[in-house]
PDB file of C-alpha atoms and ligand atoms in Angstrom:
ATOM      1  CA  LEU A 138     117.507  91.139  98.981  1.00  0.00           C
ATOM      2  CA  ALA A 139     115.431  89.943  96.400  1.00  0.00           C
ATOM      3  CA  SER A 140     115.130  91.169  93.141  1.00  0.00           C
ATOM      4  CA  VAL A 141     111.696  90.473  91.139  1.00  0.00           C
ATOM      5  CA  GLU A 142     111.581  90.851  87.295  1.00  0.00           C
ATOM      6  CA  VAL A 143     107.939  92.113  85.987  1.00  0.00           C
ATOM      7  CA  ASP A 144     107.140  91.433  82.216  1.00  0.00           C
ATOM      8  CA  VAL A 145     105.622  95.109  81.715  1.00  0.00           C
ATOM      9  CA  SER A 146     104.560  94.742  77.978  1.00  0.00           C
ATOM     10  CA  ALA A 147     101.145  93.133  78.601  1.00  0.00           C
ATOM     11  CA  VAL A 148     100.093  96.353  80.691  1.00  0.00           C
ATOM     12  CA  GLU A 149      98.342  98.209  78.438  1.00  0.00           C
ATOM     13  CA  VAL A 150      97.598 102.394  78.851  1.00  0.00           C
ATOM     14  CA  GLY A 151      95.601 102.259  81.588  1.00  0.00           C
ATOM     15  CA  GLN A 152      96.045  99.589  83.514  1.00  0.00           C
ATOM     16  CA  SER A 153      98.110  98.204  86.867  1.00  0.00           C
ATOM     17  CA  ILE A 154      99.078  95.159  87.636  1.00  0.00           C
ATOM     18  CA  THR A 155     100.171  94.304  91.629  1.00  0.00           C
ATOM     19  CA  VAL A 156     103.400  92.470  92.309  1.00  0.00           C
ATOM     20  CA  THR A 157     104.938  91.028  95.579  1.00  0.00           C
ATOM     21  CA  TRP A 158     108.312  92.560  96.628  1.00  0.00           C
ATOM     22  CA  ARG A 159     109.586  91.743  99.691  1.00  0.00           C
ATOM     23  CA  GLY A 160     106.307  90.431 100.940  1.00  0.00           C
ATOM     24  CA  LYS A 161     104.575  93.378  99.853  1.00  0.00           C
ATOM     25  CA  PRO A 162     101.922  94.947  97.068  1.00  0.00           C
ATOM     26  CA  VAL A 163     103.997  96.246  94.190  1.00  0.00           C
ATOM     27  CA  PHE A 164     101.857  98.512  92.220  1.00  0.00           C
ATOM     28  CA  ILE A 165     102.164  99.244  89.338  1.00  0.00           C
ATOM     29  CA  ARG A 166     100.621 101.468  86.720  1.00  0.00           C
ATOM     30  CA  GLN A 167     101.262 102.691  82.724  1.00  0.00           C
ATOM     31  CA  ARG A 168      99.606 106.088  83.762  1.00  0.00           C
ATOM     32  CA  THR A 169      97.473 107.439  80.666  1.00  0.00           C
ATOM     33  CA  GLU A 170      98.431 111.051  79.541  1.00  0.00           C
ATOM     34  CA  LYS A 171      95.133 113.001  81.075  1.00  0.00           C
ATOM     35  CA  GLU A 172      96.580 111.057  84.674  1.00  0.00           C
ATOM     36  CA  ILE A 173      99.942 113.016  83.955  1.00  0.00           C
ATOM     37  CA  ALA A 174      98.271 115.756  82.999  1.00  0.00           C
ATOM     38  CA  GLU A 175      96.112 115.742  85.944  1.00  0.00           C
ATOM     39  CA  ALA A 176      99.119 114.849  88.239  1.00  0.00           C
ATOM     40  CA  ASN A 177     101.553 117.608  86.512  1.00  0.00           C
ATOM     41  CA  ALA A 178      98.575 119.954  86.965  1.00  0.00           C
ATOM     42  CA  VAL A 179      99.153 120.713  90.568  1.00  0.00           C
ATOM     43  CA  PRO A 180     101.670 122.800  92.211  1.00  0.00           C
ATOM     44  CA  ILE A 181     103.589 121.094  94.515  1.00  0.00           C
ATOM     45  CA  SER A 182     103.533 123.309  97.432  1.00  0.00           C
ATOM     46  CA  ASP A 183      99.641 122.186  97.417  1.00  0.00           C
ATOM     47  CA  LEU A 184     101.043 118.668  98.339  1.00  0.00           C
ATOM     48  CA  PRO A 185     100.443 117.217 101.977  1.00  0.00           C
ATOM     49  CA  ASP A 186     103.637 115.451 101.659  1.00  0.00           C
ATOM     50  CA  GLN A 187     106.412 117.711  98.775  1.00  0.00           C
ATOM     51  CA  PHE A 188     108.524 115.137  98.743  1.00  0.00           C
ATOM     52  CA  ALA A 189     109.185 112.139  96.359  1.00  0.00           C
ATOM     53  CA  ARG A 190     109.261 109.559  98.576  1.00  0.00           C
ATOM     54  CA  ASN A 191     111.577 108.019  95.557  1.00  0.00           C
ATOM     55  CA  ALA A 192     114.314 105.185  96.608  1.00  0.00           C
ATOM     56  CA  ASN A 193     115.885 106.177  93.070  1.00  0.00           C
ATOM     57  CA  LEU A 194     116.461 109.173  93.740  1.00  0.00           C
ATOM     58  CA  GLU A 195     118.318 111.605  96.442  1.00  0.00           C
ATOM     59  CA  ASP A 196     116.381 112.367  99.582  1.00  0.00           C
ATOM     60  CA  GLY A 197     114.654 115.641  99.740  1.00  0.00           C
ATOM     61  CA  ALA A 198     113.542 115.701  95.928  1.00  0.00           C
ATOM     62  CA  ASP A 199     110.469 117.228  95.377  1.00  0.00           C
ATOM     63  CA  ALA A 200     107.683 115.375  94.448  1.00  0.00           C
ATOM     64  CA  SER A 201     107.199 116.287  90.948  1.00  0.00           C
ATOM     65  CA  ASP A 202     105.284 114.168  88.772  1.00  0.00           C
ATOM     66  CA  VAL A 203     108.192 112.669  87.085  1.00  0.00           C
ATOM     67  CA  ASN A 204     110.152 112.782  90.638  1.00  0.00           C
ATOM     68  CA  ARG A 205     107.291 110.198  91.359  1.00  0.00           C
ATOM     69  CA  SER A 206     108.198 108.314  87.965  1.00  0.00           C
ATOM     70  CA  SER A 207     111.090 108.299  86.025  1.00  0.00           C
ATOM     71  CA  THR A 208     112.667 110.608  83.267  1.00  0.00           C
ATOM     72  CA  GLY A 209     111.766 108.904  79.592  1.00  0.00           C
ATOM     73  CA  LYS A 210     109.122 106.265  81.534  1.00  0.00           C
ATOM     74  CA  GLU A 211     106.703 109.413  82.279  1.00  0.00           C
ATOM     75  CA  ALA A 212     103.926 107.137  82.047  1.00  0.00           C
ATOM     76  CA  TRP A 213     105.259 103.999  84.463  1.00  0.00           C
ATOM     77  CA  LEU A 214     104.066 104.630  88.316  1.00  0.00           C
ATOM     78  CA  VAL A 215     105.839 101.905  90.099  1.00  0.00           C
ATOM     79  CA  MET A 216     105.282 101.980  94.219  1.00  0.00           C
ATOM     80  CA  VAL A 217     104.738 100.424  97.336  1.00  0.00           C
ATOM     81  CA  GLY A 218     100.944  99.973  97.825  1.00  0.00           C
ATOM     82  CA  ILE A 219     100.554 100.496 101.448  1.00  0.00           C
ATOM     83  CA  CYS A 220      99.154 103.442 102.551  1.00  0.00           C
ATOM     84  CA  THR A 221     102.059 105.443 104.466  1.00  0.00           C
ATOM     85  CA  HIS A 222      98.620 105.995 107.741  1.00  0.00           C
ATOM     86  CA  LEU A 223      98.570 102.634 109.180  1.00  0.00           C
ATOM     87  CA  GLY A 224      99.643  99.979 106.007  1.00  0.00           C
ATOM     88  CA  CYS A 225      96.008  98.730 104.801  1.00  0.00           C
ATOM     89  CA  VAL A 226      96.270  98.796 101.038  1.00  0.00           C
ATOM     90  CA  PRO A 227      94.706 101.434  98.959  1.00  0.00           C
ATOM     91  CA  LEU A 228      92.490 100.924  95.835  1.00  0.00           C
ATOM     92  CA  GLY A 229      93.419 102.026  92.458  1.00  0.00           C
ATOM     93  CA  GLU A 230      91.589 104.270  90.051  1.00  0.00           C
ATOM     94  CA  ALA A 231      89.624 105.513  93.538  1.00  0.00           C
ATOM     95  CA  GLY A 232      89.037 108.535  95.619  1.00  0.00           C
ATOM     96  CA  ASP A 233      88.769 112.642  95.291  1.00  0.00           C
ATOM     97  CA  PHE A 234      92.326 112.512  93.073  1.00  0.00           C
ATOM     98  CA  GLY A 235      91.160 109.582  90.521  1.00  0.00           C
ATOM     99  CA  GLY A 236      94.549 107.923  91.880  1.00  0.00           C
ATOM    100  CA  TRP A 237      93.931 105.415  95.477  1.00  0.00           C
ATOM    101  CA  PHE A 238      91.655 105.927  97.998  1.00  0.00           C
ATOM    102  CA  CYS A 239      92.602 103.521 101.349  1.00  0.00           C
ATOM    103  CA  PRO A 240      89.501 102.816 103.081  1.00  0.00           C
ATOM    104  CA  CYS A 241      90.771 101.839 106.056  1.00  0.00           C
ATOM    105  CA  HIS A 242      90.462 105.832 107.494  1.00  0.00           C
ATOM    106  CA  GLY A 243      90.325 107.641 104.501  1.00  0.00           C
ATOM    107  CA  SER A 244      92.650 108.714 102.355  1.00  0.00           C
ATOM    108  CA  HIS A 245      92.957 109.983  98.906  1.00  0.00           C
ATOM    109  CA  TYR A 246      96.140 109.920  96.759  1.00  0.00           C
ATOM    110  CA  ASP A 247      95.842 111.383  93.531  1.00  0.00           C
ATOM    111  CA  THR A 248      97.494 109.796  90.311  1.00  0.00           C
ATOM    112  CA  ALA A 249     100.925 110.242  91.386  1.00  0.00           C
ATOM    113  CA  GLY A 250     100.216 108.782  94.365  1.00  0.00           C
ATOM    114  CA  ARG A 251     100.709 111.504  96.504  1.00  0.00           C
ATOM    115  CA  ILE A 252      98.620 112.364  99.575  1.00  0.00           C
ATOM    116  CA  ARG A 253      95.724 114.566  98.528  1.00  0.00           C
ATOM    117  CA  LYS A 254      93.170 114.336 101.586  1.00  0.00           C
ATOM    118  CA  GLY A 255      93.141 112.394 104.590  1.00  0.00           C
ATOM    119  CA  PRO A 256      95.114 111.044 107.247  1.00  0.00           C
ATOM    120  CA  ALA A 257      97.779 109.387 105.493  1.00  0.00           C
ATOM    121  CA  PRO A 258     101.280 111.545 106.476  1.00  0.00           C
ATOM    122  CA  GLU A 259     103.165 110.582 103.361  1.00  0.00           C
ATOM    123  CA  ASN A 260     103.223 109.646  99.230  1.00  0.00           C
ATOM    124  CA  MET A 261     103.472 106.367  99.073  1.00  0.00           C
ATOM    125  CA  LEU A 262     106.854 104.545  98.388  1.00  0.00           C
ATOM    126  CA  VAL A 263     108.559 104.550  95.383  1.00  0.00           C
ATOM    127  CA  PRO A 264     110.631 101.312  95.592  1.00  0.00           C
ATOM    128  CA  PRO A 265     114.457 101.081  93.745  1.00  0.00           C
ATOM    129  CA  TYR A 266     113.829  99.997  90.418  1.00  0.00           C
ATOM    130  CA  GLN A 267     114.662  99.861  86.761  1.00  0.00           C
ATOM    131  CA  PHE A 268     113.413 100.011  83.674  1.00  0.00           C
ATOM    132  CA  ALA A 269     116.077  96.412  82.460  1.00  0.00           C
ATOM    133  CA  GLU A 270     114.475  96.128  79.011  1.00  0.00           C
ATOM    134  CA  ASN A 271     112.359  97.963  77.570  1.00  0.00           C
ATOM    135  CA  ASP A 272     109.592  96.057  78.591  1.00  0.00           C
ATOM    136  CA  THR A 273     111.052  94.759  81.444  1.00  0.00           C
ATOM    137  CA  ILE A 274     110.930  96.101  84.726  1.00  0.00           C
ATOM    138  CA  VAL A 275     113.562  94.658  88.131  1.00  0.00           C
ATOM    139  CA  VAL A 276     111.800  96.113  91.573  1.00  0.00           C
ATOM    140  CA  GLY A 277     114.592  96.216  94.176  1.00  0.00           C
TER     141      GLY A 277
HETATM  142 FE1  LIG B 525      95.113 103.970 105.262  1.00  0.00          FE
HETATM  143 FE2  LIG B 525      94.746 104.857 107.342  1.00  0.00          FE
HETATM  144  S1  LIG B 525      95.763 103.073 106.962  1.00  0.00           S
HETATM  145  S2  LIG B 525      94.212 105.916 105.446  1.00  0.00           S
END
């Protein structure tokens, strides 16, 4: 299926954009140092879902921050913006963990898009993607 090429040169630190891939919203965020540090500070054993859910990694990879982002491009978080509970679109920069909040039934995701509280069973999905050039992300 078609991939989507996204120019992220205008996305500054602390900003997000939403693009559409296969009819789904994909959140692309350039995270702040603080957001990355907060995500790294959480022991994986504390996470409700300890898997990376990252299509670019082997099944079973753990949900460390780098496994949720991309080696060398840790600031960038790319994920399908669909709550893993019943499919609502979470709100950004919201919730108890400074990441995303799904208002449908109250799921809180952290700054790596990992579920931390509420009914959602899994971390938001990281789709297949790669950096084609420094400022371009190809999703799919
Ligand atoms: Fe997000 Fe239910 S759909 S909490």
